[in-house]
Coordinates of C-alpha atoms in Angstrom, one line a residue:
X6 CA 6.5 -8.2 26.2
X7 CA 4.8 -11.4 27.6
X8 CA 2.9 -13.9 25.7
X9 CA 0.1 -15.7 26.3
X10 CA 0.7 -19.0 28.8
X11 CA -1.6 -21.7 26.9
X12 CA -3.5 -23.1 30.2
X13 CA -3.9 -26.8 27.9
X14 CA -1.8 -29.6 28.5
X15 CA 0.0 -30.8 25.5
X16 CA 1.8 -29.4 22.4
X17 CA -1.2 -28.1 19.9
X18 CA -1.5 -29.8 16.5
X19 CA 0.5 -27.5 13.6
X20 CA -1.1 -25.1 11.5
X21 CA -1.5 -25.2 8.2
X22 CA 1.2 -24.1 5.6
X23 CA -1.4 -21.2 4.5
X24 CA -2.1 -20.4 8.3
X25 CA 2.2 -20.8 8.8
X26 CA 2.5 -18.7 5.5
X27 CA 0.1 -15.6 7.1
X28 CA 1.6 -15.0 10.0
X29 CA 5.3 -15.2 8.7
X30 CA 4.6 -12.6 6.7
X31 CA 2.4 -10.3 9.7
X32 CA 6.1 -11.1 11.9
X33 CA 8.2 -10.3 9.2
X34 CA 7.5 -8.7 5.8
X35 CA 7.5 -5.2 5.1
X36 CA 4.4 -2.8 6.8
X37 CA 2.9 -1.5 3.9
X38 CA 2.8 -4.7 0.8
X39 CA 1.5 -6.6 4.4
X40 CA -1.3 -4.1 5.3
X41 CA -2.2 -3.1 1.9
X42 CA -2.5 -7.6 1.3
X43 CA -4.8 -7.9 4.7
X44 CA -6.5 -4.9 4.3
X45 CA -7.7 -5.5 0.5
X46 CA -10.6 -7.7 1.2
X47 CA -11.7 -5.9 4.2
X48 CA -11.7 -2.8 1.7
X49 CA -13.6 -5.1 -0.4
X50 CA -16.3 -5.8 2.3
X51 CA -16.2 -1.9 2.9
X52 CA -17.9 -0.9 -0.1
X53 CA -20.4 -3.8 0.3
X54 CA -21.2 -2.1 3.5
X55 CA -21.3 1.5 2.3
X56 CA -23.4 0.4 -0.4
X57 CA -26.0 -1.1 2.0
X58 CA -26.0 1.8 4.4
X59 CA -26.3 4.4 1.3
X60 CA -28.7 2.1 0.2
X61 CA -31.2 1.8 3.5
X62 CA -31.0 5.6 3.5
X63 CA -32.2 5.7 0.3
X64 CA -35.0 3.4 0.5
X65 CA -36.2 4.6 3.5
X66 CA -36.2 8.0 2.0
X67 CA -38.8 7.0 -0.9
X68 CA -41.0 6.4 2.8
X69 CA -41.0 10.0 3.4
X70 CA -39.4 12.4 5.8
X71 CA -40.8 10.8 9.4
X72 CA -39.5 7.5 7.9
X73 CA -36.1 9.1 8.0
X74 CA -36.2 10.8 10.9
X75 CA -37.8 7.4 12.8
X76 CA -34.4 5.6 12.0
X77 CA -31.8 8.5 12.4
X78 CA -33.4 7.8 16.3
X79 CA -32.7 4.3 15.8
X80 CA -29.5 4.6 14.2
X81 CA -27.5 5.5 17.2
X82 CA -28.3 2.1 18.7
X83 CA -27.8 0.0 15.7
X84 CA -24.6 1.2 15.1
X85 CA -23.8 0.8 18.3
X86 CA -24.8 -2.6 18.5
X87 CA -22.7 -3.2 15.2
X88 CA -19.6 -1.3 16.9
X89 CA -20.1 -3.2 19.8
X90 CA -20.5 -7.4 18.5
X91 CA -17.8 -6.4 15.4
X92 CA -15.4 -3.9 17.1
X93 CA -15.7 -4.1 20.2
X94 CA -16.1 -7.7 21.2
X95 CA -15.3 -9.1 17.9
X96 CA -11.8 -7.0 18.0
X97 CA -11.2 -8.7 21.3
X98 CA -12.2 -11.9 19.6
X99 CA -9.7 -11.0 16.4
X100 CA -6.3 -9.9 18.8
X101 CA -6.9 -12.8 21.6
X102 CA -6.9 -15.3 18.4
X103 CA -4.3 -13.9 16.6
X104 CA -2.1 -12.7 19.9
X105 CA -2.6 -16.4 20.5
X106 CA -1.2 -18.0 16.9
X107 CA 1.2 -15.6 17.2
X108 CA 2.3 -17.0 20.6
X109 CA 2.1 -20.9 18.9
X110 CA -1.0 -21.4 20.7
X111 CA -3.4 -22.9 18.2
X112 CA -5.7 -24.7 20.8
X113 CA -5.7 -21.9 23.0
X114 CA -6.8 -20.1 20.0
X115 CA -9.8 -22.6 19.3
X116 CA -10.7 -22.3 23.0
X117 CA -10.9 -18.7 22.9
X118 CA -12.6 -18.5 19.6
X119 CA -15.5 -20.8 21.7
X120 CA -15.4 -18.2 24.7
X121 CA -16.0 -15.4 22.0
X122 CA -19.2 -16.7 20.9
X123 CA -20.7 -17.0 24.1
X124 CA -19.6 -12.9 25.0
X125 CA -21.9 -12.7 21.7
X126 CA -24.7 -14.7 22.5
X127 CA -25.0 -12.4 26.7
X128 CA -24.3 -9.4 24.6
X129 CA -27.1 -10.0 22.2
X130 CA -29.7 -11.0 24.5
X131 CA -29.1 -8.0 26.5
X132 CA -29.8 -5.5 23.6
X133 CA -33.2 -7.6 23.0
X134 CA -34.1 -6.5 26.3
X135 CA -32.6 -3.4 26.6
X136 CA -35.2 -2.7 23.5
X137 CA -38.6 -4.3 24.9
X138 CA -38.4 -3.0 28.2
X139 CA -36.7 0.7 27.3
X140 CA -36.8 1.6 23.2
X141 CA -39.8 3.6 23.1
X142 CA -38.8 5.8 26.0
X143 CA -35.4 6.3 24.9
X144 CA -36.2 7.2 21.5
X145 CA -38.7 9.7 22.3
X146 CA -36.0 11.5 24.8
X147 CA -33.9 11.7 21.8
X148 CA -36.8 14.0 20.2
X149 CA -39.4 10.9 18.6
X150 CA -43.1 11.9 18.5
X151 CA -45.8 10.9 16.2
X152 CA -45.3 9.1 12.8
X153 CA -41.3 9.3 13.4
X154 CA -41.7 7.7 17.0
X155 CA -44.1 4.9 15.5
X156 CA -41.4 4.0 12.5
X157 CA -38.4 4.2 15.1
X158 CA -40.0 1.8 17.0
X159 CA -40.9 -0.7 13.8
X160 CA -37.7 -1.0 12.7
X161 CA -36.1 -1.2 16.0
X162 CA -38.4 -3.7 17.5
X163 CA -37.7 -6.2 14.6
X164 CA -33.6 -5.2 14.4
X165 CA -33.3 -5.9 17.8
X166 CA -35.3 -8.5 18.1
X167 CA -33.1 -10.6 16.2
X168 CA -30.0 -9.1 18.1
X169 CA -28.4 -12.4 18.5
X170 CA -28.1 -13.0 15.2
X171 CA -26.3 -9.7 14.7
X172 CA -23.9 -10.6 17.2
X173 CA -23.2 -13.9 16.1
X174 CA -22.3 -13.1 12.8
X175 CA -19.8 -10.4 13.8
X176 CA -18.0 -12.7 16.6
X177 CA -17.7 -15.3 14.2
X178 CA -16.6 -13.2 11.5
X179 CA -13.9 -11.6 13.6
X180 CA -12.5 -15.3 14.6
X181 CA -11.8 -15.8 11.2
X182 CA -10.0 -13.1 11.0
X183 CA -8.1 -13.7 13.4
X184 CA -6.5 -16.6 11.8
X185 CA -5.1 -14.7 9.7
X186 CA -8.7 -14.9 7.1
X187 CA -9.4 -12.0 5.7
X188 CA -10.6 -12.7 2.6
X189 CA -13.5 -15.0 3.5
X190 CA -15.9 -12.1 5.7
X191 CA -15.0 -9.5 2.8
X192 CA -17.0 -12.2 0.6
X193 CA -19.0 -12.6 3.3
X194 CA -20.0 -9.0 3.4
X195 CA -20.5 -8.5 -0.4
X196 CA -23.2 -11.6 -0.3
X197 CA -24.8 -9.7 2.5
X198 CA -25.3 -6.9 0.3
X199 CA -26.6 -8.7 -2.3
X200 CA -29.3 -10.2 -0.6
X201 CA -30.3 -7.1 1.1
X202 CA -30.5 -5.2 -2.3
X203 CA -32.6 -7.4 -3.5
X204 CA -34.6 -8.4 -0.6
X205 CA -35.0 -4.8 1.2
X206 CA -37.4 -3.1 -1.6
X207 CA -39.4 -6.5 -1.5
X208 CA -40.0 -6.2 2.7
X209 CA -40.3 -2.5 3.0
X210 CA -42.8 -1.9 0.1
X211 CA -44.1 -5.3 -0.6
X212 CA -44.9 -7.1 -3.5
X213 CA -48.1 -8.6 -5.6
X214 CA -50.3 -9.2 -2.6
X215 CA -47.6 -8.3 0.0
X216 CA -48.2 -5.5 1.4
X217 CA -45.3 -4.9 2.5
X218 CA -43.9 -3.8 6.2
X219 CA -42.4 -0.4 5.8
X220 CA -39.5 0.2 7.8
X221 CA -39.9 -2.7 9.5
X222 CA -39.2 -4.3 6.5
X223 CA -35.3 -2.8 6.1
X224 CA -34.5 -4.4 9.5
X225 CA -36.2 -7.8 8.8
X226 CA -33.9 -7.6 5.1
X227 CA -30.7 -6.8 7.8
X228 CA -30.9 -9.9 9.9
X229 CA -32.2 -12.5 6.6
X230 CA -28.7 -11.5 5.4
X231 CA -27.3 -11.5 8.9
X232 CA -27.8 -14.9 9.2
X233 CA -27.1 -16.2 6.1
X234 CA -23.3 -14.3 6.6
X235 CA -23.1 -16.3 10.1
X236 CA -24.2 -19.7 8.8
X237 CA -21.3 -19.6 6.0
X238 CA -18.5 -18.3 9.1
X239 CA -19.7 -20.8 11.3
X240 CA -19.3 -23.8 8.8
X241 CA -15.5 -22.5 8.3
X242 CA -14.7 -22.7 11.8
X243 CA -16.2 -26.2 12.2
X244 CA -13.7 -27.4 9.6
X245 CA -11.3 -30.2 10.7
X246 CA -8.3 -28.4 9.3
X247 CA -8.6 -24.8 10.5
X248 CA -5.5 -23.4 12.3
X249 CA -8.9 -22.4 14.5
X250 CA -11.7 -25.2 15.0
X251 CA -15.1 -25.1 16.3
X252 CA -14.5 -28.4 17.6
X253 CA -11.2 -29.8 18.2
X254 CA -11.2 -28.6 22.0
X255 CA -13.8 -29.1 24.7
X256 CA -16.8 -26.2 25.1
X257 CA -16.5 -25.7 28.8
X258 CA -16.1 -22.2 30.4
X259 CA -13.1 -21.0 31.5
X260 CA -12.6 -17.9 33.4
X261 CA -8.9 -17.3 32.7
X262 CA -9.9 -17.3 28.7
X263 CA -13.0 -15.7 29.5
X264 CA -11.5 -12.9 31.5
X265 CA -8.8 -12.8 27.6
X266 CA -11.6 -11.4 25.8
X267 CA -13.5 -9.3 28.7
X268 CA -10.2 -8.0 29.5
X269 CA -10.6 -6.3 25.8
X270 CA -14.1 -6.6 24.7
X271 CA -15.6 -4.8 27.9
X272 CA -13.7 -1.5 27.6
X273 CA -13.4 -2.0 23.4
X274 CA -17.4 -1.9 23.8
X275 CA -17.3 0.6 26.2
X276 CA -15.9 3.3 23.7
X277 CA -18.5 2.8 21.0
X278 CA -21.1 3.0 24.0
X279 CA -19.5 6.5 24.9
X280 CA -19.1 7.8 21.2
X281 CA -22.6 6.6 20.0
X282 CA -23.8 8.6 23.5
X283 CA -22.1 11.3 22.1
X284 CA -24.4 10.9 18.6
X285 CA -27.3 10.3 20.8
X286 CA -26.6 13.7 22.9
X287 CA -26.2 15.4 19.1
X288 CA -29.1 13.8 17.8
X289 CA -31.0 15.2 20.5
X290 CA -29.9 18.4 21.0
X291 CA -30.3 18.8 16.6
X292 CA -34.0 17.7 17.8
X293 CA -34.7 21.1 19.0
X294 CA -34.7 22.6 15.8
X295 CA -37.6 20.5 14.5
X296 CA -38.3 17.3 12.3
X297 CA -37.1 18.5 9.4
X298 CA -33.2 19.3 10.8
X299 CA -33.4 15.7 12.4
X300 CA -34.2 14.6 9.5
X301 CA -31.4 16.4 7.5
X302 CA -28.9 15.1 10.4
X303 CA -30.2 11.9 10.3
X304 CA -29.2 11.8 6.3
X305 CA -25.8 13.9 6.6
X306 CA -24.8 12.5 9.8
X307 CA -25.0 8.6 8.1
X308 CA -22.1 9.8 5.9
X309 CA -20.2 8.9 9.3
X310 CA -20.9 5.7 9.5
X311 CA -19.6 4.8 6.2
X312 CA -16.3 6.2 7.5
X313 CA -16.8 3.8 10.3
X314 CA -16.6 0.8 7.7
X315 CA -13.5 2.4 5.9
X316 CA -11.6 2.4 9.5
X317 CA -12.5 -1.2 10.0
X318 CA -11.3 -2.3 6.5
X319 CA -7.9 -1.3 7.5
X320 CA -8.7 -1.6 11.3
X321 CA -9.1 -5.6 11.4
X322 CA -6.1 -5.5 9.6
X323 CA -4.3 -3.5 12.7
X324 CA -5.7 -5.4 15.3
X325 CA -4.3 -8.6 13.5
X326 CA -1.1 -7.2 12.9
X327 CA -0.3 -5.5 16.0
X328 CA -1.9 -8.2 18.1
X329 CA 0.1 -11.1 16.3
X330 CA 3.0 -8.9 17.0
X331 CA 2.8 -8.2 20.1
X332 CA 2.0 -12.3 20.8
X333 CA 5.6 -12.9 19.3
X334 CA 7.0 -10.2 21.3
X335 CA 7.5 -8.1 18.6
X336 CA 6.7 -4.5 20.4
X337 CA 8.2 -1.7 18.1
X338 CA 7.0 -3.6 14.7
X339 CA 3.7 -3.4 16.3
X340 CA 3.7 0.6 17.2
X341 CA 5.0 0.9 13.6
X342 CA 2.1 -1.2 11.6
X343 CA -0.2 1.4 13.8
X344 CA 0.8 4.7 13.2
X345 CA 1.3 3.7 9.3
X346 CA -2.2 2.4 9.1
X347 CA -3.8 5.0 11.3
X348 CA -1.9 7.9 8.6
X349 CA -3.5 6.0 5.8
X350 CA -7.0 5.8 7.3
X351 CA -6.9 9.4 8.4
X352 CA -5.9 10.5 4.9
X353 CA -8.6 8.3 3.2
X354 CA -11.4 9.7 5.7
X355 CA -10.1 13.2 5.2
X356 CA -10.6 12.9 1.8
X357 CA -14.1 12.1 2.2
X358 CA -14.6 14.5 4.5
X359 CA -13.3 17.9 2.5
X360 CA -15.0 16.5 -0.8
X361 CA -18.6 16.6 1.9
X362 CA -17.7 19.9 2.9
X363 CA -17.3 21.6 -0.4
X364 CA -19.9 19.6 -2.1
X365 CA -22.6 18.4 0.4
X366 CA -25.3 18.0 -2.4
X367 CA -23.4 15.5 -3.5
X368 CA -24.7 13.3 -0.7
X369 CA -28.0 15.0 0.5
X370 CA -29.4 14.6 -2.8
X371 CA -28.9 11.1 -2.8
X372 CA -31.7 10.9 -0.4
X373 CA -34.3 13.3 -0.3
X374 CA -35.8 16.0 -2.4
X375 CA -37.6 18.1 0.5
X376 CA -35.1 21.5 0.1
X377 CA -35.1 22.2 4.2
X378 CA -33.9 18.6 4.3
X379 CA -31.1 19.4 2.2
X380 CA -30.4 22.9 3.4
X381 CA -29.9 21.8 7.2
X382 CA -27.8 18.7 6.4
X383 CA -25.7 20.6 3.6
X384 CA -24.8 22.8 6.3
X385 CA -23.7 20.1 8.8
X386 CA -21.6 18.9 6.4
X387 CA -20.0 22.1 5.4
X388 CA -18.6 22.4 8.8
X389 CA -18.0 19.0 10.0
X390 CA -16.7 17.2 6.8
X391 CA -13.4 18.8 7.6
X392 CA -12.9 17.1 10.6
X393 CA -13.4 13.6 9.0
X394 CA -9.8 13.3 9.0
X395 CA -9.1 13.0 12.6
X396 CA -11.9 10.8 13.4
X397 CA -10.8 8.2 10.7
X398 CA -7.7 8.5 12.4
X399 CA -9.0 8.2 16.0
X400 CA -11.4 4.7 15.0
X401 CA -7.9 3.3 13.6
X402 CA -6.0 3.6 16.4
X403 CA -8.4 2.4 18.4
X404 CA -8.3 -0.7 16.3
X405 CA -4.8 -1.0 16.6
X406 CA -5.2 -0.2 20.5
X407 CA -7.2 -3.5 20.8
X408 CA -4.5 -5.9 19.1
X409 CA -2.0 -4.2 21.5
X410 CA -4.8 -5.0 24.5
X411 CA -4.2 -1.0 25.4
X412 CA -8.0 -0.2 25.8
X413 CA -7.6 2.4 28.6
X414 CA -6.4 5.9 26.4
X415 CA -9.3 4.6 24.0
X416 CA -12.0 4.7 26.3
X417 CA -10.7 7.8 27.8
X418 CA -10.3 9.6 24.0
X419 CA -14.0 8.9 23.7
X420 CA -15.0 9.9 27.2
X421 CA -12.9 13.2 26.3
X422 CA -15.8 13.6 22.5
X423 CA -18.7 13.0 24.9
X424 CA -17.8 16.0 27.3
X425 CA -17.2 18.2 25.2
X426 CA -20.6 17.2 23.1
X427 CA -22.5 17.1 26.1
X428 CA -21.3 20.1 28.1
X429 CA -20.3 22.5 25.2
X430 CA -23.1 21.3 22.8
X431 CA -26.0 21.8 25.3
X432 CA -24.5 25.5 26.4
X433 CA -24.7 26.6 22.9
X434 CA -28.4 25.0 22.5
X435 CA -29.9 25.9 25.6
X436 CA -27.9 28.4 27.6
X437 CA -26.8 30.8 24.4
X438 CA -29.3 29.3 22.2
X439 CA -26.7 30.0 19.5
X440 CA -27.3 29.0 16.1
X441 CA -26.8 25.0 14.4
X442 CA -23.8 26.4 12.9
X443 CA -22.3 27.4 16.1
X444 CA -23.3 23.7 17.4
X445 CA -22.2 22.0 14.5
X446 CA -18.6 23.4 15.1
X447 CA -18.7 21.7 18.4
X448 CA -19.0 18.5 16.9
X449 CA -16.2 18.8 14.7
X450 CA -13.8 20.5 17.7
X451 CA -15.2 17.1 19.7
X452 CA -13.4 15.1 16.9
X453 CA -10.6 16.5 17.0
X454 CA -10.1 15.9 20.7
X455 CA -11.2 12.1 20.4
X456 CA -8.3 12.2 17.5
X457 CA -5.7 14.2 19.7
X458 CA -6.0 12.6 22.8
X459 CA -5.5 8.9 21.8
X460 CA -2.6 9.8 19.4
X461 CA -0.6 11.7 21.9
X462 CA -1.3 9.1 24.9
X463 CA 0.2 6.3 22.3
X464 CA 3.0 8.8 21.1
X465 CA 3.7 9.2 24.9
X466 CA 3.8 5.8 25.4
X467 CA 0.8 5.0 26.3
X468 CA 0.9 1.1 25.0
X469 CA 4.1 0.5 27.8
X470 CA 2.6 -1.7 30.6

């Protein structure tokens, strides 16, 4: 396996003993203590981020039912935008950094670090656009009329607004990672959630003569924190003794490193694009069956995207590992650290998932009280939670795909979820008009082909050039 050809002149400065220390110990130490070590503070930042999303859900929910069903449209694209700047791009970010330490490249790593930030700054800008000049019609083809429609487009209007800022943070989070860091965006994360806590209540319902800006006022509470996170990542990577700094190389554009993190980013980003279509296809076909089953959805379907945090706990790890790894030439250790990760995720998610399934209230009641609410989400739940399993496994080895640079099977495991969402899903909706339960068991067979299809391509040896 090749390494990465640093196109600087000169021998790059040595990295600290901590930054020597951290990637001895990814090269050589035993899988599991040296997961278990990275992954702890993502895990860490994991619950800071299940808290918030629990959290919005449940806020919003003292709004009312159209409140809830305004930002289940929304969600789709949020999360996509947060798959997209921290997994997609900001994995690319992580394994071209780390691929490059791993190599003994530590300006190469600065300059790529440098190229990564300006992939964030194109890629926000574009969802600010993408949600002036199109959010209100998209939205309302994914079933938004009326009260739901007007609190979709509050919330999105502000979230999106501030895009940038989103993007930022993630890229910059996922460059110190990449160094080996992952203890610094876990706390990261965890301050985040603090001052959302606090601050959300305050923006969404006001206070003394605040009047506070309703759903609006979740998204406004999101990017406060947002950039509060990215000013503290930011001042890290501007440090004169970072293995990766800000500074020490020139900011000039270079298409060779540029075409490092495209290379990744573009088709990383392009499976959260797919997937989140597929949520976007669900979330509109579930639309059929009225406001309140879009609004059970909306609450039973968010469950998911706390998985989605779990799998990047331990998934930032992967991508570290298996792209250092695979820097230092270092092939099989790197196929190893996946499939061991990948078991543990699937196992943690699956866990999840049957505990959903048998108890659904358990959730749903979390977040409203209106009983056809809780009766249509309680049943997606029933059926799907089983399958939580093989989508946890699925998101990590995607992960690990990324530190490998292996983003084809990835993109087409997602592509494989979509089709049968679309194609399936719609025949049962519209052409047998069969029942939600009948539906919802298409979404759980589409996980289990996202799962099946990435795990046997890579079993198959799908990571051999």
């Amino acid at each position: 396996m090749s390494t990465i050809a640093s196109p600087i002149a000169g021998a790059a400065p040595p990295a600290a003993d901590t930054q020597s220390t951290r990637l001895q110990q990814m090269l050589h130490a035993p899988l599991l203590p040296t997961l278990f070590r990275l992954a702890t503070p993502n895990i860490l930042g994991l619950f800071a981020m299940t808290l918030v999303i629990g959290y919005d859900g449940y806020i919003l929910g003292r709004l009312g039912a159209n409140a809830l069903a305004g930002v289940a449209l929304v969600l789709p694209l949020s999360m996509l935008m947060l798959q997209m700047s921290a997994g997609g791009f900001g994995g690319a970010a992580t394994a071209a950094v780390a691929r490059a330490l791993g190599a003994g490249h530590t300006a190469v790593a600065s300059r790529l670090a440098q190229h990564a930030l300006f992939t964030a700054l194109v890629g926000g800008l574009l969802f600010t656009l993408a949600q002036f000049g199109f959010g209100r019609v998209i939205y309302a083809a994914m079933g938004g009329q009326g009260e739901a429609l007007r609190d979709a487009m509050a919330y999105a209007n502000v979230i999106f607004g501030g895009a940038v800022i989103v993007w930022s943070t993630n890229v910059l989070a996922a460059i110190v990672r990449g160094s080996g860091n992952m203890l610094l965006p876990s706390l990261s994360l965890v301050g985040m959630a603090c001052v959302h806590l606090m601050l959300c209540p305050l923006l969404v319902f006001g206070w003394g003569p605040f009047a506070g800006l309703g759903a609006a006022g979740a998204a406004a509470s999101t990017l406060t924190a947002n950039a509060l996170s990215g000013i503290v990542m930011a001042a890290y990577l501007l440090r004169p003794a970072g293995a990766v700094n800000l500074r020490r190389v020139p900011w000039r554009l270079d298409t060779a490193l540029l075409h490092t993190i495209l290379r990744v980013g573009v088709p990383g980003s392009l499976s959260p694009v797919i997937s989140n279509a597929s949520i976007a296809v669900c979330t509109a076909l579930v639309g059929s069956f009225g406001t309140a089953a879009l609004a059970g959805y909306g609450v039973a379907a968010r469950l998911e995207y706390i998985l989605v945090p779990i799998a990047f706990g331990f998934g930032t790890a992967l991508t570290a590992m298996v792209a250092t790894n695979m820097g230092a030439g270092q092939a099989e250790r790197a196929l190893r650290v996946a499939w061991v990760g990948s078991g543990l995720v699937g196992l943690i998610t699956g866990t999840i998932g049957l505990v959903a399934a048998v108890a659904p209230a358990l959730w749903m009641n979390l977040f409203t009280a209106d009983p056809a609410v809780r009766s249509f989400g309680a049943l997606y739940l029933n059926i799907v939670g089983g399958s939580y399993g093989l989508f946890g496994l699925g998101l990590a080895l995607f992960f690990a795909s990324q530190g490998a640079g292996r983003m084809f099977w990835p993109l087409a495991a997602s592509t494989a979820r979509l089709v049968v969402v679309a194609g399936a899903g719609w025949a049962c909706v519209h052409l047998m008009q069969a029942s939600a339960t009948t539906f919802f068991a298409v979404v759980a067979a589409s996980f289990a082909v996202y799962a099946m299809t990435l795990a046997a391509a890579i079993a198959l040896g799908g990571w051999r050039r």
